[in-house]
Amino acid sequence: MLNIKSLLTEFVKDESGLTAVEYAVAGGLVVGGMVTAFTLLGTNATARINELAAEIAP
């Protein structure tokens, strides 16, 4: 019985799983930021190319 109690105590005190969750959240935020940045970059680049094409067109 003492062995089960000590195993449960160690399980509750163990924070290694928390680190994995923190990395997953941080990774999600980084990926979200990259998607937003590339989307805005693509939109701005497309707008600029269309402006240049309109200036060149007769």
PDB file of C-alpha atoms in Angstrom:
ATOM      1  CA  MET A   1       0.000   0.000   0.000  1.00  0.00           C
ATOM      2  CA  LEU A   2       2.862   2.365   0.776  1.00  0.00           C
ATOM      3  CA  ASN A   3       4.280   1.742  -2.705  1.00  0.00           C
ATOM      4  CA  ILE A   4       1.049   2.835  -4.422  1.00  0.00           C
ATOM      5  CA  LYS A   5       0.886   5.932  -2.257  1.00  0.00           C
ATOM      6  CA  SER A   6       4.454   6.908  -3.128  1.00  0.00           C
ATOM      7  CA  LEU A   7       3.785   6.299  -6.850  1.00  0.00           C
ATOM      8  CA  LEU A   8       0.717   8.549  -6.742  1.00  0.00           C
ATOM      9  CA  THR A   9       2.664  11.221  -4.883  1.00  0.00           C
ATOM     10  CA  GLU A  10       5.444  11.140  -7.487  1.00  0.00           C
ATOM     11  CA  PHE A  11       2.885  11.289 -10.297  1.00  0.00           C
ATOM     12  CA  VAL A  12       1.249  14.395  -8.843  1.00  0.00           C
ATOM     13  CA  LYS A  13       4.607  16.131  -8.304  1.00  0.00           C
ATOM     14  CA  ASP A  14       5.928  15.224 -11.773  1.00  0.00           C
ATOM     15  CA  GLU A  15       5.906  18.295 -14.047  1.00  0.00           C
ATOM     16  CA  SER A  16       7.591  16.843 -17.144  1.00  0.00           C
ATOM     17  CA  GLY A  17       4.244  16.594 -18.947  1.00  0.00           C
ATOM     18  CA  LEU A  18       3.660  20.271 -18.311  1.00  0.00           C
ATOM     19  CA  THR A  19       6.815  21.092 -20.257  1.00  0.00           C
ATOM     20  CA  ALA A  20       5.514  19.226 -23.311  1.00  0.00           C
ATOM     21  CA  VAL A  21       2.263  21.182 -23.162  1.00  0.00           C
ATOM     22  CA  GLU A  22       4.163  24.460 -22.911  1.00  0.00           C
ATOM     23  CA  TYR A  23       6.231  23.567 -25.985  1.00  0.00           C
ATOM     24  CA  ALA A  24       3.070  22.638 -27.893  1.00  0.00           C
ATOM     25  CA  VAL A  25       1.414  25.959 -27.040  1.00  0.00           C
ATOM     26  CA  ALA A  26       4.544  27.929 -27.935  1.00  0.00           C
ATOM     27  CA  GLY A  27       4.882  26.030 -31.214  1.00  0.00           C
ATOM     28  CA  GLY A  28       1.259  26.726 -32.062  1.00  0.00           C
ATOM     29  CA  LEU A  29       1.743  30.433 -31.432  1.00  0.00           C
ATOM     30  CA  VAL A  30       4.856  30.516 -33.628  1.00  0.00           C
ATOM     31  CA  VAL A  31       3.099  28.696 -36.467  1.00  0.00           C
ATOM     32  CA  GLY A  32       0.073  30.975 -36.156  1.00  0.00           C
ATOM     33  CA  GLY A  33       2.295  34.037 -36.340  1.00  0.00           C
ATOM     34  CA  MET A  34       4.105  32.706 -39.378  1.00  0.00           C
ATOM     35  CA  VAL A  35       0.855  31.941 -41.188  1.00  0.00           C
ATOM     36  CA  THR A  36      -0.416  35.449 -40.456  1.00  0.00           C
ATOM     37  CA  ALA A  37       2.824  37.066 -41.602  1.00  0.00           C
ATOM     38  CA  PHE A  38       3.002  35.075 -44.831  1.00  0.00           C
ATOM     39  CA  THR A  39      -0.663  35.728 -45.577  1.00  0.00           C
ATOM     40  CA  LEU A  40      -0.194  39.474 -45.151  1.00  0.00           C
ATOM     41  CA  LEU A  41       3.028  39.382 -47.144  1.00  0.00           C
ATOM     42  CA  GLY A  42       1.320  37.502 -49.966  1.00  0.00           C
ATOM     43  CA  THR A  43      -1.615  39.914 -50.012  1.00  0.00           C
ATOM     44  CA  ASN A  44       0.661  42.960 -50.057  1.00  0.00           C
ATOM     45  CA  ALA A  45       2.899  41.465 -52.725  1.00  0.00           C
ATOM     46  CA  THR A  46      -0.099  40.647 -54.921  1.00  0.00           C
ATOM     47  CA  ALA A  47      -1.450  44.181 -54.548  1.00  0.00           C
ATOM     48  CA  ARG A  48       1.912  45.678 -55.472  1.00  0.00           C
ATOM     49  CA  ILE A  49       2.295  43.415 -58.528  1.00  0.00           C
ATOM     50  CA  ASN A  50      -1.203  44.394 -59.684  1.00  0.00           C
ATOM     51  CA  GLU A  51      -0.295  48.102 -59.286  1.00  0.00           C
ATOM     52  CA  LEU A  52       2.858  47.623 -61.338  1.00  0.00           C
ATOM     53  CA  ALA A  53       0.978  45.679 -64.014  1.00  0.00           C
ATOM     54  CA  ALA A  54      -1.637  48.447 -64.230  1.00  0.00           C
ATOM     55  CA  GLU A  55       1.106  51.052 -64.762  1.00  0.00           C
ATOM     56  CA  ILE A  56       2.728  49.007 -67.531  1.00  0.00           C
ATOM     57  CA  ALA A  57      -0.527  48.175 -69.353  1.00  0.00           C
ATOM     58  CA  PRO A  58      -1.330  50.474 -72.312  1.00  0.00           C
TER      59      PRO A  58
END
